[in-house]
Amino acid sequence: MLPRLRLLPAALLLAACNDPSADDSDTGSAGTTTGGTTAPTTGSDSSDGTSMSPTTGAEEPELPGMFAPAPLIQHVDPFIGTGGAGYGVGSSYPGPQVPFGLARPGPDTTLTGGFALAFSHCAGYHYDDTEIQGFSQVRMHGTGIVDYGNVRVMPTLGMSPDKTEVGGYRVAFDKDSEQASPGYYAVTLADGIAAELTATARVGLQRFTFPEGQDPVVILDLAHGLPDVEVVSGQVEVDADAGEIRGHHQIAGGYSGRYGGVRVYYALRASRPFAAFGSWDDGTPVDGAAAQEGPAVGAYVRFDPGEPVVIGVGLSFVDAEHAAMNLDAEAPDLDFEAARTAAEAAWEQELARVEVRGESSHDFKLFYTAIYHTLLMPTLASDVDGSYRGLDDAVHTTDRPYYTDFSLWDTFRTLHPLLTLLYPEYQADMLRSLTKMAEDGGYMPRWPLGTGYTNGMDGESATIVFADSILKGFDPDDVGLASAYAVMRKTAMEPVPPGSPYGGRMAVDRYIELGYVPVEAGFSSSSWTLESAYNDFAMAKLAEVLGEQADADMFAERAGYWKNVWDPEQQFLVARSETGAFIPVDNPLTWQDFYAEGNALQYAWYAPHDLDGLTEAMGGREATLARLQKFFEDSEKEVISLMPQQYYWQGNEPDIHAPFMFSFLDDHAGSARWSRWVLRNRYGDHPGGLPGNDDGGTMSAWLAFAAWGIFPIAGTEDYLLGSPIFSEAILHLAGGDLRIVAPVTGDDAVGGTAAASWEGEPLAQPRLKHGDIAQGGTLRIDLSP
């Protein structure tokens, strides 16, 4: 069952919202209202059946459909992506948070009896589950690795020794009672307890309503975590007079375990006095025991029967005092409704940066849920006073928000380009955060989680994130480019010393010597060659900006090293041995050890930074188009199963630019057709509605771009055109409104011709530069059946 969403009153849109462009605690207006709904700020319908162009002021024929009605949060369904099976698991969660917030309180669920397959519970939740084993405060969105799940709380009736184990307090829940919307989650447990959740940036808030005449208890369980996550240590210190528990919870998950585990500090407070309390170590509860520390500890608090209890949990990576400071600043009165209202208003403000006109509530839901998903991760990691724990495990201070949890191998392709375009103030802070990570830890990370290096995935994708933003107008000095470049250059030129917390580039010395990473270097050698060449392309662009011409020339030459793994006989990008021999691919449909998560068919397209060169290698435009067309025709015939797709695979990254390669080859109609096919056949408005792990918002950002009909090639200024699903989209950019108009949008209109114009002038090719659109204007895309 999909959630029942509460419509917001118009007055809410004037509520205070966090303004990421100023101090963390600054507030601002979310917009103006008319007749109970937010009026579109541009492109509004006129009364005579025509529309006014916000760019030219001229009349144009009325576009079909209506703008998505406000409040926009009604079109967001947080249950999308919380289900799925096998490699189709979305790894999303329905719990609340504010944009990029640290606090993500949510249900940790299992099937009956406590079974929870780890890969289906990377965020702690799966839609098909039937029992709840607690509400943890920190998690990730859309990853393929289980981690976090720190600081679990659980309401229960009475306390007994068996409740020191999850099986003693785990309980079934009423699926029909589940509700989720941006900033809010609610569920009724089988024992009659009603649980509601909301969040501020650094505080998780839980409101528990207990049945009358029962014994209200809240358990703080630091002895257990998500599936396959090890508890390293926990600490509880109960101050009954203050109505507070402080401590830490350190877990070692699939990635954080690589550096010893991530420690989260907390300060827990209740809205009502403790009637009694106790704690335990290794399964023995002791009434009145105020302090415990170890890998199997927890605490419990009793309340007198009566009104609902609000539990606020302040969070910090620094220490428990900063967790309490965050709680004092963001939820001093534990006012649940005020926090919920502020969270909803914050989401409304961010969603309102895009207005879309269409005829389908289904499309509104798909689109705004995708935008919502793109604003969940990375994770705020600095406290209200600017303190943060760096990758050197030392405490530093900053005057801007500091973020962590960068799934860069995924997010550089679509998520960061979307933030660069639509949310540049967030993106600037993320670039500054990466620079600080490099300065603090000595190396630019490729997958930082919490407070440590994980060395997850291949490549040094931060190079592309920086190049993409700098080429699109970000101030190099403002984001610390010179400092970041110096660190990135170091690992691009030589191996890291033994014992380093960062793994560096794979066999970078052999890559420089041979022009490729030899297969003898280990797994993913071909992928490492391809990623390194793409990274070097980005380094060349950054070197040019910094005036380092010798570096620019060197890295530009290395950007072509992808050609060294192109086998002209097999017509694939494959691995090579140290002797120079190409490794034969017996079956291009199966995964090979020299690829990272993919096969030869999917990796054949992986030179996004040099599509001209790839086209030449494949035999020219016509041969490349024919091969691309066959690739998608075969993909269309493939039956989806629990395993990865063998042809085009939307659920993973290496080939997700391929539907738009038609437009690079000047076949706009091909991109229009196949990007629409992907959108309609790999996404949906149900729990299994993502094509696989959302990878920190990567797949959702892909959907957003495809819905607009434009797609970025990361690390360049280029956007390739496709087929908008909305007759009008208005993107409120920093430099002016970008308006994308498509009078015909039906799915039956993507098999014919396609044409585009910019500011009324026909485009010779189906592509645009960022500089063309950054100051606003009108892009028109005409499709015909």
PDB file of N, CA, C and O in Angstrom, residues 222-258:
ATOM      1  N   LEU A 222      22.407  -0.416  21.968  1.00  0.00           N
ATOM      2  CA  LEU A 222      23.687  -0.206  21.294  1.00  0.00           C
ATOM      3  C   LEU A 222      24.432  -1.522  21.089  1.00  0.00           C
ATOM      4  O   LEU A 222      25.590  -1.525  20.669  1.00  0.00           O
ATOM      5  N   ALA A 223      23.760  -2.625  21.379  1.00  0.00           N
ATOM      6  CA  ALA A 223      24.399  -3.939  21.271  1.00  0.00           C
ATOM      7  C   ALA A 223      24.178  -4.578  19.910  1.00  0.00           C
ATOM      8  O   ALA A 223      24.832  -5.578  19.596  1.00  0.00           O
ATOM      9  N   HIS A 224      23.275  -4.022  19.124  1.00  0.00           N
ATOM     10  CA  HIS A 224      22.916  -4.647  17.864  1.00  0.00           C
ATOM     11  C   HIS A 224      22.860  -3.607  16.756  1.00  0.00           C
ATOM     12  O   HIS A 224      22.718  -2.410  17.007  1.00  0.00           O
ATOM     13  N   GLY A 225      22.965  -4.095  15.499  1.00  0.00           N
ATOM     14  CA  GLY A 225      22.939  -3.197  14.357  1.00  0.00           C
ATOM     15  C   GLY A 225      22.267  -3.847  13.169  1.00  0.00           C
ATOM     16  O   GLY A 225      21.542  -4.838  13.300  1.00  0.00           O
ATOM     17  N   LEU A 226      22.532  -3.292  11.993  1.00  0.00           N
ATOM     18  CA  LEU A 226      21.960  -3.820  10.764  1.00  0.00           C
ATOM     19  C   LEU A 226      22.624  -5.152  10.405  1.00  0.00           C
ATOM     20  O   LEU A 226      23.677  -5.497  10.944  1.00  0.00           O
ATOM     21  N   PRO A 227      22.038  -5.917   9.495  1.00  0.00           N
ATOM     22  CA  PRO A 227      22.616  -7.216   9.129  1.00  0.00           C
ATOM     23  C   PRO A 227      24.061  -7.082   8.665  1.00  0.00           C
ATOM     24  O   PRO A 227      24.407  -6.167   7.914  1.00  0.00           O
ATOM     25  N   ASP A 228      24.906  -7.982   9.121  1.00  0.00           N
ATOM     26  CA  ASP A 228      26.324  -8.042   8.754  1.00  0.00           C
ATOM     27  C   ASP A 228      27.116  -6.833   9.228  1.00  0.00           C
ATOM     28  O   ASP A 228      28.205  -6.567   8.716  1.00  0.00           O
ATOM     29  N   VAL A 229      26.580  -6.076  10.176  1.00  0.00           N
ATOM     30  CA  VAL A 229      27.294  -4.936  10.749  1.00  0.00           C
ATOM     31  C   VAL A 229      27.732  -5.313  12.162  1.00  0.00           C
ATOM     32  O   VAL A 229      26.916  -5.741  12.975  1.00  0.00           O
ATOM     33  N   GLU A 230      28.994  -5.138  12.450  1.00  0.00           N
ATOM     34  CA  GLU A 230      29.538  -5.486  13.755  1.00  0.00           C
ATOM     35  C   GLU A 230      29.494  -4.279  14.688  1.00  0.00           C
ATOM     36  O   GLU A 230      29.831  -3.161  14.285  1.00  0.00           O
ATOM     37  N   VAL A 231      29.073  -4.502  15.905  1.00  0.00           N
ATOM     38  CA  VAL A 231      29.147  -3.455  16.920  1.00  0.00           C
ATOM     39  C   VAL A 231      30.535  -3.496  17.546  1.00  0.00           C
ATOM     40  O   VAL A 231      30.943  -4.504  18.121  1.00  0.00           O
ATOM     41  N   VAL A 232      31.259  -2.381  17.441  1.00  0.00           N
ATOM     42  CA  VAL A 232      32.605  -2.288  18.003  1.00  0.00           C
ATOM     43  C   VAL A 232      32.547  -1.861  19.460  1.00  0.00           C
ATOM     44  O   VAL A 232      33.188  -2.449  20.328  1.00  0.00           O
ATOM     45  N   SER A 233      31.767  -0.827  19.739  1.00  0.00           N
ATOM     46  CA  SER A 233      31.643  -0.362  21.123  1.00  0.00           C
ATOM     47  C   SER A 233      30.410   0.509  21.260  1.00  0.00           C
ATOM     48  O   SER A 233      29.906   1.070  20.289  1.00  0.00           O
ATOM     49  N   GLY A 234      29.931   0.581  22.485  1.00  0.00           N
ATOM     50  CA  GLY A 234      28.816   1.450  22.817  1.00  0.00           C
ATOM     51  C   GLY A 234      29.015   2.029  24.198  1.00  0.00           C
ATOM     52  O   GLY A 234      29.751   1.474  25.022  1.00  0.00           O
ATOM     53  N   GLN A 235      28.381   3.138  24.458  1.00  0.00           N
ATOM     54  CA  GLN A 235      28.498   3.782  25.763  1.00  0.00           C
ATOM     55  C   GLN A 235      27.176   4.430  26.122  1.00  0.00           C
ATOM     56  O   GLN A 235      26.557   5.099  25.279  1.00  0.00           O
ATOM     57  N   VAL A 236      26.727   4.229  27.355  1.00  0.00           N
ATOM     58  CA  VAL A 236      25.547   4.911  27.872  1.00  0.00           C
ATOM     59  C   VAL A 236      25.900   5.535  29.211  1.00  0.00           C
ATOM     60  O   VAL A 236      26.553   4.910  30.056  1.00  0.00           O
ATOM     61  N   GLU A 237      25.494   6.787  29.391  1.00  0.00           N
ATOM     62  CA  GLU A 237      25.608   7.488  30.666  1.00  0.00           C
ATOM     63  C   GLU A 237      24.280   8.181  30.919  1.00  0.00           C
ATOM     64  O   GLU A 237      23.937   9.141  30.235  1.00  0.00           O
ATOM     65  N   VAL A 238      23.522   7.662  31.875  1.00  0.00           N
ATOM     66  CA  VAL A 238      22.180   8.162  32.144  1.00  0.00           C
ATOM     67  C   VAL A 238      22.241   9.254  33.210  1.00  0.00           C
ATOM     68  O   VAL A 238      22.825   9.068  34.285  1.00  0.00           O
ATOM     69  N   ASP A 239      21.650  10.385  32.907  1.00  0.00           N
ATOM     70  CA  ASP A 239      21.486  11.474  33.870  1.00  0.00           C
ATOM     71  C   ASP A 239      19.984  11.647  34.060  1.00  0.00           C
ATOM     72  O   ASP A 239      19.323  12.365  33.314  1.00  0.00           O
ATOM     73  N   ALA A 240      19.440  10.967  35.068  1.00  0.00           N
ATOM     74  CA  ALA A 240      17.989  10.957  35.258  1.00  0.00           C
ATOM     75  C   ALA A 240      17.462  12.335  35.606  1.00  0.00           C
ATOM     76  O   ALA A 240      16.351  12.710  35.195  1.00  0.00           O
ATOM     77  N   ASP A 241      18.211  13.118  36.370  1.00  0.00           N
ATOM     78  CA  ASP A 241      17.752  14.454  36.741  1.00  0.00           C
ATOM     79  C   ASP A 241      17.592  15.339  35.511  1.00  0.00           C
ATOM     80  O   ASP A 241      16.659  16.138  35.419  1.00  0.00           O
ATOM     81  N   ALA A 242      18.525  15.199  34.568  1.00  0.00           N
ATOM     82  CA  ALA A 242      18.449  15.997  33.341  1.00  0.00           C
ATOM     83  C   ALA A 242      17.544  15.347  32.300  1.00  0.00           C
ATOM     84  O   ALA A 242      17.241  15.966  31.269  1.00  0.00           O
ATOM     85  N   GLY A 243      17.114  14.116  32.563  1.00  0.00           N
ATOM     86  CA  GLY A 243      16.291  13.412  31.583  1.00  0.00           C
ATOM     87  C   GLY A 243      17.056  13.163  30.294  1.00  0.00           C
ATOM     88  O   GLY A 243      16.511  13.329  29.203  1.00  0.00           O
ATOM     89  N   GLU A 244      18.310  12.704  30.453  1.00  0.00           N
ATOM     90  CA  GLU A 244      19.186  12.622  29.281  1.00  0.00           C
ATOM     91  C   GLU A 244      20.079  11.388  29.371  1.00  0.00           C
ATOM     92  O   GLU A 244      20.461  10.939  30.446  1.00  0.00           O
ATOM     93  N   ILE A 245      20.413  10.836  28.206  1.00  0.00           N
ATOM     94  CA  ILE A 245      21.422   9.779  28.088  1.00  0.00           C
ATOM     95  C   ILE A 245      22.425  10.234  27.038  1.00  0.00           C
ATOM     96  O   ILE A 245      22.039  10.683  25.956  1.00  0.00           O
ATOM     97  N   ARG A 246      23.716  10.114  27.369  1.00  0.00           N
ATOM     98  CA  ARG A 246      24.759  10.478  26.411  1.00  0.00           C
ATOM     99  C   ARG A 246      25.693   9.296  26.204  1.00  0.00           C
ATOM    100  O   ARG A 246      25.808   8.417  27.058  1.00  0.00           O
ATOM    101  N   GLY A 247      26.396   9.329  25.085  1.00  0.00           N
ATOM    102  CA  GLY A 247      27.382   8.290  24.835  1.00  0.00           C
ATOM    103  C   GLY A 247      27.773   8.235  23.379  1.00  0.00           C
ATOM    104  O   GLY A 247      27.657   9.221  22.641  1.00  0.00           O
ATOM    105  N   HIS A 248      28.242   7.075  22.963  1.00  0.00           N
ATOM    106  CA  HIS A 248      28.602   6.865  21.569  1.00  0.00           C
ATOM    107  C   HIS A 248      28.207   5.458  21.148  1.00  0.00           C
ATOM    108  O   HIS A 248      27.933   4.595  21.985  1.00  0.00           O
ATOM    109  N   HIS A 249      28.205   5.262  19.827  1.00  0.00           N
ATOM    110  CA  HIS A 249      27.905   3.948  19.265  1.00  0.00           C
ATOM    111  C   HIS A 249      28.799   3.779  18.042  1.00  0.00           C
ATOM    112  O   HIS A 249      28.661   4.523  17.068  1.00  0.00           O
ATOM    113  N   GLN A 250      29.722   2.840  18.102  1.00  0.00           N
ATOM    114  CA  GLN A 250      30.649   2.602  16.999  1.00  0.00           C
ATOM    115  C   GLN A 250      30.358   1.260  16.372  1.00  0.00           C
ATOM    116  O   GLN A 250      30.345   0.230  17.040  1.00  0.00           O
ATOM    117  N   ILE A 251      30.137   1.293  15.057  1.00  0.00           N
ATOM    118  CA  ILE A 251      29.859   0.060  14.324  1.00  0.00           C
ATOM    119  C   ILE A 251      30.856  -0.077  13.182  1.00  0.00           C
ATOM    120  O   ILE A 251      31.434   0.906  12.723  1.00  0.00           O
ATOM    121  N   ALA A 252      31.053  -1.299  12.727  1.00  0.00           N
ATOM    122  CA  ALA A 252      31.921  -1.571  11.584  1.00  0.00           C
ATOM    123  C   ALA A 252      31.090  -2.249  10.502  1.00  0.00           C
ATOM    124  O   ALA A 252      30.778  -3.439  10.596  1.00  0.00           O
ATOM    125  N   GLY A 253      30.704  -1.468   9.502  1.00  0.00           N
ATOM    126  CA  GLY A 253      29.907  -1.990   8.411  1.00  0.00           C
ATOM    127  C   GLY A 253      30.770  -2.406   7.232  1.00  0.00           C
ATOM    128  O   GLY A 253      32.003  -2.472   7.307  1.00  0.00           O
ATOM    129  N   GLY A 254      30.107  -2.638   6.107  1.00  0.00           N
ATOM    130  CA  GLY A 254      30.812  -3.122   4.929  1.00  0.00           C
ATOM    131  C   GLY A 254      31.912  -2.208   4.445  1.00  0.00           C
ATOM    132  O   GLY A 254      32.912  -2.680   3.897  1.00  0.00           O
ATOM    133  N   TYR A 255      31.729  -0.891   4.610  1.00  0.00           N
ATOM    134  CA  TYR A 255      32.771   0.068   4.232  1.00  0.00           C
ATOM    135  C   TYR A 255      33.485   0.651   5.448  1.00  0.00           C
ATOM    136  O   TYR A 255      34.707   0.732   5.483  1.00  0.00           O
ATOM    137  N   SER A 256      32.733   1.065   6.457  1.00  0.00           N
ATOM    138  CA  SER A 256      33.379   1.689   7.619  1.00  0.00           C
ATOM    139  C   SER A 256      34.307   0.709   8.332  1.00  0.00           C
ATOM    140  O   SER A 256      35.285   1.125   8.972  1.00  0.00           O
ATOM    141  N   GLY A 257      34.025  -0.588   8.208  1.00  0.00           N
ATOM    142  CA  GLY A 257      34.895  -1.577   8.815  1.00  0.00           C
ATOM    143  C   GLY A 257      36.298  -1.568   8.247  1.00  0.00           C
ATOM    144  O   GLY A 257      37.245  -2.062   8.868  1.00  0.00           O
ATOM    145  N   ARG A 258      36.455  -0.972   7.078  1.00  0.00           N
ATOM    146  CA  ARG A 258      37.779  -0.926   6.454  1.00  0.00           C
ATOM    147  C   ARG A 258      38.723   0.013   7.205  1.00  0.00           C
ATOM    148  O   ARG A 258      39.938  -0.068   7.034  1.00  0.00           O
TER     149      ARG A 258
END
